[in-house]
Amino acid sequence: MRIAQPEGTELAFSLPANADGILPDRMIAAMEEEGLILPAFPFVESQIQPASLDLRLGEVAYRVRASFLPGPDTTVAERIDELKLHEIDITDGAVLETNCVYVVPLLESLALPPSIHASANPKSSTGRIDVFTRVIADGTRRFDMIAAGYHGPLYAEISPKTFPVLVRQGSRLSQIRFRTGEPLLDHDELEDLHAHERLVDCDDADLAGGVALSIDLSGEGSGGFVGYRAKRHTGVVDIDRRGGYAVDDFWELIKARPDGSLVLDPGEFYILASKEAVQVPPDYAAEMVPFDPLVGEFRVHYAGFFDPGFGYAGAGGKGSRAVLEVRSREVPFILEHGQIVGRLVYERMLAEPDTLYGTRIASNYQGQGLKLSKHFRAPT
């Protein structure tokens, strides 16, 4: 199946007949070469990930009165004009304050063919510092979802919840995946994949609706600690600064309780880890999906993409824990060790990526246990 521009000019970029899968790194690069992805500036090193593309902030952030969706027949720019309080030049860096809503035009826009659709998610490091971010497109009714055939700009809605953050033009808070067809594995396919690849390191894996992940509150293997609780009234976190901050200045360690429980306080932000170690085989990708809110008064604010090779032995992993960003809702809620808090769904890749998530591309969280974002120095 050849992909053509609307005016009928045939492109060299092509997909196999009846293509069904997530596009890998080399095909994302080919999309840019053929004008299906339109960056304002050339891609930078590591911007193309094994199964996704990092999206970069543009030069201005608009402080708006409230979050919004443009809806049909309306552009994001039109809604910004109606709702903006002021605009901030972030070319050389600016601080985004907590509990404010900002909208930032991205440096990447799209000219998708009818056969390719896309979805976005926060990057892992974004979620782990409690920065709520979503991607918006013109005329859309849903956040983070880009319809097949979309031609137009992309925007990031950003709202820091715990720490004020310093961002600048080129900062990367979100990532986007491109799909063709319906690559999601059904229950039988997921069971077959687990039988061959052992997606989680437990003998009684719950695969109903995706691979169930439960919370680890045992403290085993982490010095008797089960997680971190964010401190209030801290300094600013520079989004682009690696290893620049002492853990103690921003986080409190949470010790394991003898009964394996943890009381979540309303409004507080926690970093916890899954009991299960996860792996993603090279020709698949995974995504954390929303968990049923009826099972408890908490939510998992997660960065949902798991790239091919995550936790995979051939890519330098031995199974990697899923790190979970957790908040209680309006009331205190007790989590118990082993309680299910999320599910991973698996999707087929259209082809195996040239480079897997892992040590060769200095992936931040390969082989991770309970781990904070890359912004914080490892304890010595």
mmCIF file of C-alpha atoms in Angstrom:
data_model
loop_
_atom_site.group_PDB
_atom_site.id
_atom_site.type_symbol
_atom_site.label_atom_id
_atom_site.label_comp_id
_atom_site.label_asym_id
_atom_site.label_seq_id
_atom_site.Cartn_x
_atom_site.Cartn_y
_atom_site.Cartn_z
ATOM 1 C CA MET A 1 0.000 0.000 0.000
ATOM 2 C CA ARG A 2 1.557 3.283 -1.121
ATOM 3 C CA ILE A 3 0.971 6.431 0.839
ATOM 4 C CA ALA A 4 0.179 9.541 -1.189
ATOM 5 C CA GLN A 5 -0.053 13.192 -0.296
ATOM 6 C CA PRO A 6 -3.504 14.757 -0.722
ATOM 7 C CA GLU A 7 -2.538 16.306 -4.070
ATOM 8 C CA GLY A 8 -1.672 12.837 -5.338
ATOM 9 C CA THR A 9 2.116 13.040 -5.288
ATOM 10 C CA GLU A 10 3.317 9.496 -4.603
ATOM 11 C CA LEU A 11 5.800 9.049 -1.788
ATOM 12 C CA ALA A 12 8.667 6.629 -1.392
ATOM 13 C CA PHE A 13 7.433 5.807 2.111
ATOM 14 C CA SER A 14 5.219 2.723 1.964
ATOM 15 C CA LEU A 15 3.535 0.199 4.237
ATOM 16 C CA PRO A 16 3.029 -3.511 3.602
ATOM 17 C CA ALA A 17 -0.374 -4.613 2.380
ATOM 18 C CA ASN A 18 -2.813 -5.063 5.290
ATOM 19 C CA ALA A 19 -0.264 -3.485 7.621
ATOM 20 C CA ASP A 20 -1.148 -3.838 11.300
ATOM 21 C CA GLY A 21 1.228 -2.540 13.951
ATOM 22 C CA ILE A 22 3.181 0.251 15.628
ATOM 23 C CA LEU A 23 5.747 1.933 13.417
ATOM 24 C CA PRO A 24 9.372 1.401 14.549
ATOM 25 C CA ASP A 25 12.190 3.939 14.714
ATOM 26 C CA ARG A 26 13.382 3.710 11.102
ATOM 27 C CA MET A 27 9.854 4.212 9.778
ATOM 28 C CA ILE A 28 9.410 7.271 12.015
ATOM 29 C CA ALA A 29 12.598 8.661 10.448
ATOM 30 C CA ALA A 30 11.202 7.862 6.994
ATOM 31 C CA MET A 31 7.972 9.706 7.846
ATOM 32 C CA GLU A 32 9.987 12.832 8.564
ATOM 33 C CA GLU A 33 11.944 12.459 5.328
ATOM 34 C CA GLU A 34 8.715 12.220 3.344
ATOM 35 C CA GLY A 35 7.008 15.186 5.009
ATOM 36 C CA LEU A 36 4.501 13.227 7.100
ATOM 37 C CA ILE A 37 6.141 14.643 10.238
ATOM 38 C CA LEU A 38 7.071 18.302 9.927
ATOM 39 C CA PRO A 39 9.602 19.495 12.529
ATOM 40 C CA ALA A 40 10.386 23.203 12.772
ATOM 41 C CA PHE A 41 14.015 22.208 13.355
ATOM 42 C CA PRO A 42 15.821 18.926 12.507
ATOM 43 C CA PHE A 43 15.424 16.075 14.940
ATOM 44 C CA VAL A 44 18.042 15.899 17.689
ATOM 45 C CA GLU A 45 19.943 12.902 18.994
ATOM 46 C CA SER A 46 17.776 10.320 20.797
ATOM 47 C CA GLN A 47 14.542 12.099 19.841
ATOM 48 C CA ILE A 48 13.444 9.013 17.894
ATOM 49 C CA GLN A 49 12.910 6.173 20.354
ATOM 50 C CA PRO A 50 12.443 2.479 19.430
ATOM 51 C CA ALA A 51 8.653 2.864 19.021
ATOM 52 C CA SER A 52 7.925 6.558 19.558
ATOM 53 C CA LEU A 53 9.014 10.111 18.862
ATOM 54 C CA ASP A 54 9.740 12.672 21.574
ATOM 55 C CA LEU A 55 7.879 15.947 21.012
ATOM 56 C CA ARG A 56 9.638 19.268 21.648
ATOM 57 C CA LEU A 57 8.246 22.455 23.129
ATOM 58 C CA GLY A 58 8.185 25.580 20.984
ATOM 59 C CA GLU A 59 9.207 29.092 21.961
ATOM 60 C CA VAL A 60 6.133 30.362 23.806
ATOM 61 C CA ALA A 61 3.887 29.107 26.606
ATOM 62 C CA TYR A 62 0.357 30.466 26.999
ATOM 63 C CA ARG A 63 -1.068 30.609 30.514
ATOM 64 C CA VAL A 64 -4.766 29.820 30.099
ATOM 65 C CA ARG A 65 -7.725 30.017 32.461
ATOM 66 C CA ALA A 66 -8.594 26.331 32.216
ATOM 67 C CA SER A 67 -7.911 23.107 30.408
ATOM 68 C CA PHE A 68 -9.922 22.662 27.211
ATOM 69 C CA LEU A 69 -10.566 20.586 24.123
ATOM 70 C CA PRO A 70 -11.152 22.502 20.885
ATOM 71 C CA GLY A 71 -13.938 20.266 19.584
ATOM 72 C CA PRO A 72 -14.935 19.883 15.922
ATOM 73 C CA ASP A 73 -14.338 22.783 13.516
ATOM 74 C CA THR A 74 -12.239 24.734 16.045
ATOM 75 C CA THR A 75 -8.479 25.150 16.216
ATOM 76 C CA VAL A 76 -6.398 25.134 19.367
ATOM 77 C CA ALA A 77 -5.063 28.578 18.435
ATOM 78 C CA GLU A 78 -8.607 29.967 18.422
ATOM 79 C CA ARG A 79 -9.280 28.575 21.877
ATOM 80 C CA ILE A 80 -5.982 29.957 23.171
ATOM 81 C CA ASP A 81 -7.010 33.436 21.979
ATOM 82 C CA GLU A 82 -10.226 33.101 23.982
ATOM 83 C CA LEU A 83 -8.679 31.691 27.171
ATOM 84 C CA LYS A 84 -5.142 33.019 27.511
ATOM 85 C CA LEU A 85 -4.183 35.135 30.516
ATOM 86 C CA HIS A 86 -0.691 35.925 29.284
ATOM 87 C CA GLU A 87 2.116 34.463 27.203
ATOM 88 C CA ILE A 88 5.643 33.597 28.275
ATOM 89 C CA ASP A 89 8.747 33.449 26.102
ATOM 90 C CA ILE A 90 10.433 30.164 26.988
ATOM 91 C CA THR A 91 13.150 30.291 24.324
ATOM 92 C CA ASP A 92 15.907 30.523 26.921
ATOM 93 C CA GLY A 93 13.928 29.029 29.807
ATOM 94 C CA ALA A 94 11.020 29.974 32.048
ATOM 95 C CA VAL A 95 9.386 28.556 35.177
ATOM 96 C CA LEU A 96 5.926 26.993 34.988
ATOM 97 C CA GLU A 97 4.198 27.275 38.362
ATOM 98 C CA THR A 98 2.262 24.516 40.107
ATOM 99 C CA ASN A 99 -1.491 24.178 39.577
ATOM 100 C CA CYS A 100 -1.496 26.554 36.618
ATOM 101 C CA VAL A 101 -2.450 25.449 33.099
ATOM 102 C CA TYR A 102 -0.205 26.240 30.155
ATOM 103 C CA VAL A 103 -0.516 25.441 26.468
ATOM 104 C CA VAL A 104 2.660 25.311 24.375
ATOM 105 C CA PRO A 105 2.812 24.881 20.577
ATOM 106 C CA LEU A 106 5.129 21.990 19.726
ATOM 107 C CA LEU A 107 7.968 22.059 17.213
ATOM 108 C CA GLU A 108 6.504 19.014 15.431
ATOM 109 C CA SER A 109 3.375 19.132 13.289
ATOM 110 C CA LEU A 110 1.837 16.318 11.254
ATOM 111 C CA ALA A 111 0.580 15.549 7.762
ATOM 112 C CA LEU A 112 -0.631 11.992 8.357
ATOM 113 C CA PRO A 113 -1.940 9.791 5.553
ATOM 114 C CA PRO A 114 -5.349 8.100 5.965
ATOM 115 C CA SER A 115 -3.678 4.834 7.008
ATOM 116 C CA ILE A 116 -1.760 6.151 10.046
ATOM 117 C CA HIS A 117 -3.137 7.347 13.385
ATOM 118 C CA ALA A 118 -1.247 8.310 16.528
ATOM 119 C CA SER A 119 -1.442 8.618 20.301
ATOM 120 C CA ALA A 120 0.642 10.529 22.823
ATOM 121 C CA ASN A 121 1.688 10.050 26.424
ATOM 122 C CA PRO A 122 3.931 11.784 28.963
ATOM 123 C CA LYS A 123 7.556 10.684 28.957
ATOM 124 C CA SER A 124 8.530 8.580 31.955
ATOM 125 C CA SER A 125 10.596 11.338 33.524
ATOM 126 C CA THR A 126 7.701 13.775 33.135
ATOM 127 C CA GLY A 127 5.249 11.606 35.059
ATOM 128 C CA ARG A 128 7.737 10.909 37.832
ATOM 129 C CA ILE A 129 7.930 14.587 38.783
ATOM 130 C CA ASP A 130 4.134 14.920 38.701
ATOM 131 C CA VAL A 131 3.882 17.155 35.647
ATOM 132 C CA PHE A 132 0.459 16.594 34.115
ATOM 133 C CA THR A 133 0.769 16.927 30.342
ATOM 134 C CA ARG A 134 -1.410 16.022 27.370
ATOM 135 C CA VAL A 135 -1.194 16.600 23.625
ATOM 136 C CA ILE A 136 -3.961 18.509 21.815
ATOM 137 C CA ALA A 137 -4.692 18.683 18.076
ATOM 138 C CA ASP A 138 -7.047 20.928 16.116
ATOM 139 C CA GLY A 139 -10.670 19.819 15.950
ATOM 140 C CA THR A 140 -10.230 16.955 18.399
ATOM 141 C CA ARG A 141 -12.666 15.696 21.040
ATOM 142 C CA ARG A 142 -10.024 13.711 22.964
ATOM 143 C CA PHE A 143 -6.646 14.429 24.504
ATOM 144 C CA ASP A 144 -3.585 12.507 23.295
ATOM 145 C CA MET A 145 -5.386 10.960 20.299
ATOM 146 C CA ILE A 146 -4.495 12.010 16.742
ATOM 147 C CA ALA A 147 -6.869 10.814 14.035
ATOM 148 C CA ALA A 148 -5.715 9.121 10.846
ATOM 149 C CA GLY A 149 -5.176 11.664 8.101
ATOM 150 C CA TYR A 150 -4.673 14.603 10.501
ATOM 151 C CA HIS A 151 -2.876 17.590 9.002
ATOM 152 C CA GLY A 152 -1.981 20.339 11.420
ATOM 153 C CA PRO A 153 -0.077 21.525 14.478
ATOM 154 C CA LEU A 154 0.293 19.861 17.859
ATOM 155 C CA TYR A 155 0.192 21.479 21.289
ATOM 156 C CA ALA A 156 1.121 20.381 24.801
ATOM 157 C CA GLU A 157 -1.110 21.186 27.753
ATOM 158 C CA ILE A 158 1.117 21.339 30.831
ATOM 159 C CA SER A 159 0.185 21.648 34.502
ATOM 160 C CA PRO A 160 2.879 20.972 37.138
ATOM 161 C CA LYS A 161 1.201 19.502 40.215
ATOM 162 C CA THR A 162 3.935 19.189 42.852
ATOM 163 C CA PHE A 163 7.168 20.876 41.762
ATOM 164 C CA PRO A 164 7.510 24.071 39.717
ATOM 165 C CA VAL A 165 9.482 23.225 36.576
ATOM 166 C CA LEU A 166 11.885 25.078 34.335
ATOM 167 C CA VAL A 167 11.277 24.413 30.637
ATOM 168 C CA ARG A 168 12.696 25.884 27.444
ATOM 169 C CA GLN A 169 12.303 25.604 23.699
ATOM 170 C CA GLY A 170 13.251 22.052 22.785
ATOM 171 C CA SER A 171 12.355 20.489 26.151
ATOM 172 C CA ARG A 172 10.704 17.090 25.726
ATOM 173 C CA LEU A 173 7.773 16.242 27.994
ATOM 174 C CA SER A 174 5.626 14.058 25.707
ATOM 175 C CA GLN A 175 6.088 11.299 23.151
ATOM 176 C CA ILE A 176 3.955 10.087 20.270
ATOM 177 C CA ARG A 177 3.403 6.648 18.731
ATOM 178 C CA PHE A 178 2.248 6.000 15.177
ATOM 179 C CA ARG A 179 0.026 3.042 14.325
ATOM 180 C CA THR A 180 -1.597 1.476 11.326
ATOM 181 C CA GLY A 181 -4.502 -0.936 11.619
ATOM 182 C CA GLU A 182 -5.403 -2.379 15.034
ATOM 183 C CA PRO A 183 -2.256 -3.873 16.603
ATOM 184 C CA LEU A 184 -3.696 -4.543 20.086
ATOM 185 C CA LEU A 185 -3.415 -8.206 21.152
ATOM 186 C CA ASP A 186 -6.636 -9.914 22.160
ATOM 187 C CA HIS A 187 -6.834 -12.178 25.207
ATOM 188 C CA ASP A 188 -5.847 -15.383 23.394
ATOM 189 C CA GLU A 189 -2.913 -13.678 21.673
ATOM 190 C CA LEU A 190 -1.740 -12.221 24.973
ATOM 191 C CA GLU A 191 -1.926 -15.621 26.679
ATOM 192 C CA ASP A 192 0.087 -17.174 23.858
ATOM 193 C CA LEU A 193 2.737 -14.453 24.043
ATOM 194 C CA HIS A 194 3.037 -14.854 27.824
ATOM 195 C CA ALA A 195 3.378 -18.620 27.443
ATOM 196 C CA HIS A 196 6.346 -18.113 25.109
ATOM 197 C CA GLU A 197 7.975 -15.019 26.606
ATOM 198 C CA ARG A 198 6.837 -14.863 30.273
ATOM 199 C CA LEU A 199 5.851 -11.201 30.278
ATOM 200 C CA VAL A 200 5.867 -10.954 34.083
ATOM 201 C CA ASP A 201 7.839 -12.997 36.604
ATOM 202 C CA CYS A 202 4.959 -14.735 38.328
ATOM 203 C CA ASP A 203 3.370 -18.126 37.804
ATOM 204 C CA ASP A 204 -0.223 -16.954 38.246
ATOM 205 C CA ALA A 205 -0.271 -13.905 35.970
ATOM 206 C CA ASP A 206 -3.668 -12.244 35.637
ATOM 207 C CA LEU A 207 -4.151 -11.519 31.912
ATOM 208 C CA ALA A 208 -7.793 -10.427 31.888
ATOM 209 C CA GLY A 209 -7.910 -7.111 30.036
ATOM 210 C CA GLY A 210 -4.107 -6.894 29.965
ATOM 211 C CA VAL A 211 -1.268 -8.019 32.205
ATOM 212 C CA ALA A 212 -2.165 -7.068 35.781
ATOM 213 C CA LEU A 213 0.426 -5.182 37.822
ATOM 214 C CA SER A 214 0.221 -5.088 41.603
ATOM 215 C CA ILE A 215 1.893 -2.865 44.172
ATOM 216 C CA ASP A 216 5.039 -3.879 46.063
ATOM 217 C CA LEU A 217 4.848 -2.766 49.686
ATOM 218 C CA SER A 218 7.129 -5.450 51.107
ATOM 219 C CA GLY A 219 10.323 -3.380 51.263
ATOM 220 C CA GLU A 220 12.337 -6.411 50.154
ATOM 221 C CA GLY A 221 15.317 -5.583 47.975
ATOM 222 C CA SER A 222 15.036 -1.842 48.660
ATOM 223 C CA GLY A 223 16.447 -1.528 52.164
ATOM 224 C CA GLY A 224 13.077 -1.736 53.855
ATOM 225 C CA PHE A 225 11.608 1.182 51.906
ATOM 226 C CA VAL A 226 8.575 0.943 49.635
ATOM 227 C CA GLY A 227 8.447 4.314 47.948
ATOM 228 C CA TYR A 228 8.811 8.076 47.997
ATOM 229 C CA ARG A 229 6.399 10.843 48.963
ATOM 230 C CA ALA A 230 6.968 14.253 47.376
ATOM 231 C CA LYS A 231 7.723 17.197 49.609
ATOM 232 C CA ARG A 232 5.848 20.455 49.292
ATOM 233 C CA HIS A 233 7.327 23.938 48.773
ATOM 234 C CA THR A 234 10.529 22.750 47.125
ATOM 235 C CA GLY A 235 12.822 24.404 44.627
ATOM 236 C CA VAL A 236 12.404 24.326 40.864
ATOM 237 C CA VAL A 237 13.148 21.209 38.787
ATOM 238 C CA ASP A 238 14.870 21.905 35.473
ATOM 239 C CA ILE A 239 13.294 19.472 33.009
ATOM 240 C CA ASP A 240 16.533 19.124 31.044
ATOM 241 C CA ARG A 241 18.945 18.699 33.948
ATOM 242 C CA ARG A 242 20.117 15.148 34.686
ATOM 243 C CA GLY A 243 21.253 14.192 38.157
ATOM 244 C CA GLY A 244 21.106 17.781 39.321
ATOM 245 C CA TYR A 245 19.112 17.458 42.531
ATOM 246 C CA ALA A 246 19.521 15.778 45.906
ATOM 247 C CA VAL A 247 16.730 13.335 46.670
ATOM 248 C CA ASP A 248 16.322 14.619 50.245
ATOM 249 C CA ASP A 249 15.461 18.110 49.011
ATOM 250 C CA PHE A 250 12.374 16.874 47.163
ATOM 251 C CA TRP A 251 11.351 13.472 48.558
ATOM 252 C CA GLU A 252 10.640 11.601 51.775
ATOM 253 C CA LEU A 253 11.374 7.879 51.887
ATOM 254 C CA ILE A 254 8.488 5.653 52.975
ATOM 255 C CA LYS A 255 9.364 2.677 55.177
ATOM 256 C CA ALA A 256 7.592 -0.657 54.838
ATOM 257 C CA ARG A 257 4.962 -1.415 57.471
ATOM 258 C CA PRO A 258 4.792 -4.845 59.124
ATOM 259 C CA ASP A 259 1.272 -5.378 57.752
ATOM 260 C CA GLY A 260 2.268 -4.479 54.178
ATOM 261 C CA SER A 261 -0.054 -1.495 53.890
ATOM 262 C CA LEU A 262 0.276 2.172 52.956
ATOM 263 C CA VAL A 263 -2.224 4.942 53.651
ATOM 264 C CA LEU A 264 -2.425 7.407 50.764
ATOM 265 C CA ASP A 265 -3.125 10.934 51.943
ATOM 266 C CA PRO A 266 -5.368 13.068 49.698
ATOM 267 C CA GLY A 267 -3.441 15.473 47.512
ATOM 268 C CA GLU A 268 -0.068 13.823 48.107
ATOM 269 C CA PHE A 269 2.090 12.376 45.330
ATOM 270 C CA TYR A 270 3.837 9.006 45.663
ATOM 271 C CA ILE A 271 6.408 7.034 43.673
ATOM 272 C CA LEU A 272 5.883 3.296 44.154
ATOM 273 C CA ALA A 273 6.893 0.183 42.229
ATOM 274 C CA SER A 274 5.160 -2.885 40.886
ATOM 275 C CA LYS A 275 5.596 -6.248 42.559
ATOM 276 C CA GLU A 276 6.055 -7.850 39.148
ATOM 277 C CA ALA A 277 9.086 -7.495 36.902
ATOM 278 C CA VAL A 278 7.970 -6.792 33.344
ATOM 279 C CA GLN A 279 9.508 -7.513 29.984
ATOM 280 C CA VAL A 280 8.544 -6.382 26.492
ATOM 281 C CA PRO A 281 9.827 -8.590 23.637
ATOM 282 C CA PRO A 282 11.556 -6.881 20.685
ATOM 283 C CA ASP A 283 8.642 -7.146 18.260
ATOM 284 C CA TYR A 284 6.018 -5.829 20.691
ATOM 285 C CA ALA A 285 5.315 -2.645 22.629
ATOM 286 C CA ALA A 286 3.212 -2.153 25.739
ATOM 287 C CA GLU A 287 1.157 0.582 27.342
ATOM 288 C CA MET A 288 -0.282 1.082 30.803
ATOM 289 C CA VAL A 289 -4.035 1.597 30.620
ATOM 290 C CA PRO A 290 -6.398 3.309 33.073
ATOM 291 C CA PHE A 291 -7.414 1.113 35.946
ATOM 292 C CA ASP A 292 -11.018 0.708 37.017
ATOM 293 C CA PRO A 293 -11.722 3.534 39.502
ATOM 294 C CA LEU A 294 -14.423 1.444 41.157
ATOM 295 C CA VAL A 295 -11.784 -0.708 42.870
ATOM 296 C CA GLY A 296 -10.426 2.125 44.992
ATOM 297 C CA GLU A 297 -10.195 5.831 45.652
ATOM 298 C CA PHE A 298 -6.826 6.362 44.000
ATOM 299 C CA ARG A 299 -5.416 6.909 40.555
ATOM 300 C CA VAL A 300 -2.137 6.015 38.906
ATOM 301 C CA HIS A 301 -0.709 9.027 37.049
ATOM 302 C CA TYR A 302 1.555 7.121 34.737
ATOM 303 C CA ALA A 303 3.684 7.645 31.692
ATOM 304 C CA GLY A 304 2.224 4.810 29.744
ATOM 305 C CA PHE A 305 4.587 3.738 26.936
ATOM 306 C CA PHE A 306 6.857 0.701 27.371
ATOM 307 C CA ASP A 307 9.218 0.361 24.411
ATOM 308 C CA PRO A 308 10.328 -2.876 22.718
ATOM 309 C CA GLY A 309 13.166 -4.327 24.770
ATOM 310 C CA PHE A 310 12.022 -2.867 28.118
ATOM 311 C CA GLY A 311 13.198 -5.353 30.745
ATOM 312 C CA TYR A 312 14.169 -7.823 28.016
ATOM 313 C CA ALA A 313 17.250 -9.959 28.677
ATOM 314 C CA GLY A 314 18.573 -9.516 25.136
ATOM 315 C CA ALA A 315 18.506 -5.747 25.576
ATOM 316 C CA GLY A 316 20.352 -5.707 28.885
ATOM 317 C CA GLY A 317 17.381 -6.201 31.183
ATOM 318 C CA LYS A 318 16.398 -8.922 33.632
ATOM 319 C CA GLY A 319 12.833 -7.829 33.924
ATOM 320 C CA SER A 320 12.143 -4.262 35.040
ATOM 321 C CA ARG A 321 9.651 -3.091 37.651
ATOM 322 C CA ALA A 322 7.009 -0.655 36.530
ATOM 323 C CA VAL A 323 7.343 2.572 38.486
ATOM 324 C CA LEU A 324 3.945 3.966 39.446
ATOM 325 C CA GLU A 325 2.987 7.570 40.134
ATOM 326 C CA VAL A 326 0.096 7.374 42.563
ATOM 327 C CA ARG A 327 -2.370 9.837 44.102
ATOM 328 C CA SER A 328 -5.337 9.341 46.374
ATOM 329 C CA ARG A 329 -8.559 11.035 45.333
ATOM 330 C CA GLU A 330 -10.650 12.978 47.851
ATOM 331 C CA VAL A 331 -10.272 10.695 50.861
ATOM 332 C CA PRO A 332 -7.427 8.712 52.474
ATOM 333 C CA PHE A 333 -7.106 5.248 50.948
ATOM 334 C CA ILE A 334 -5.232 2.152 52.115
ATOM 335 C CA LEU A 335 -3.162 0.217 49.604
ATOM 336 C CA GLU A 336 -2.226 -3.364 50.453
ATOM 337 C CA HIS A 337 0.835 -5.293 49.288
ATOM 338 C CA GLY A 338 -0.070 -7.193 46.123
ATOM 339 C CA GLN A 339 -3.118 -5.070 45.315
ATOM 340 C CA ILE A 340 -3.680 -4.651 41.570
ATOM 341 C CA VAL A 341 -3.151 -1.032 40.489
ATOM 342 C CA GLY A 342 -2.801 -1.173 36.703
ATOM 343 C CA ARG A 343 -2.704 -3.278 33.565
ATOM 344 C CA LEU A 344 -0.351 -3.473 30.608
ATOM 345 C CA VAL A 345 -1.751 -4.061 27.151
ATOM 346 C CA TYR A 346 0.579 -5.334 24.436
ATOM 347 C CA GLU A 347 0.598 -4.372 20.770
ATOM 348 C CA ARG A 348 2.387 -5.736 17.732
ATOM 349 C CA MET A 349 5.201 -3.769 16.160
ATOM 350 C CA LEU A 350 5.006 -3.420 12.398
ATOM 351 C CA ALA A 351 8.680 -4.444 12.425
ATOM 352 C CA GLU A 352 11.340 -4.885 15.082
ATOM 353 C CA PRO A 353 13.106 -1.561 15.804
ATOM 354 C CA ASP A 354 16.698 -1.058 14.727
ATOM 355 C CA THR A 355 17.567 -0.230 18.341
ATOM 356 C CA LEU A 356 15.842 -1.692 21.382
ATOM 357 C CA TYR A 357 15.219 0.002 24.714
ATOM 358 C CA GLY A 358 18.241 -0.840 26.808
ATOM 359 C CA THR A 359 21.863 -0.178 27.558
ATOM 360 C CA ARG A 360 22.970 0.513 23.973
ATOM 361 C CA ILE A 361 20.934 3.729 23.862
ATOM 362 C CA ALA A 362 21.521 4.589 27.525
ATOM 363 C CA SER A 363 17.880 4.052 28.456
ATOM 364 C CA ASN A 364 17.244 5.572 31.866
ATOM 365 C CA TYR A 365 15.084 2.879 33.439
ATOM 366 C CA GLN A 366 16.276 -0.477 32.072
ATOM 367 C CA GLY A 367 16.490 -3.024 34.892
ATOM 368 C CA GLN A 368 14.901 -0.549 37.282
ATOM 369 C CA GLY A 369 13.417 -1.222 40.665
ATOM 370 C CA LEU A 370 12.058 1.609 42.780
ATOM 371 C CA LYS A 371 13.602 4.551 40.932
ATOM 372 C CA LEU A 372 13.028 8.284 40.760
ATOM 373 C CA SER A 373 13.292 10.282 37.565
ATOM 374 C CA LYS A 374 16.633 11.040 35.928
ATOM 375 C CA HIS A 375 16.647 14.526 37.488
ATOM 376 C CA PHE A 376 17.710 13.228 40.917
ATOM 377 C CA ARG A 377 21.136 11.995 41.968
ATOM 378 C CA ALA A 378 21.337 8.392 43.081
ATOM 379 C CA PRO A 379 22.012 8.132 46.847
ATOM 380 C CA THR A 380 25.658 7.459 47.664
#
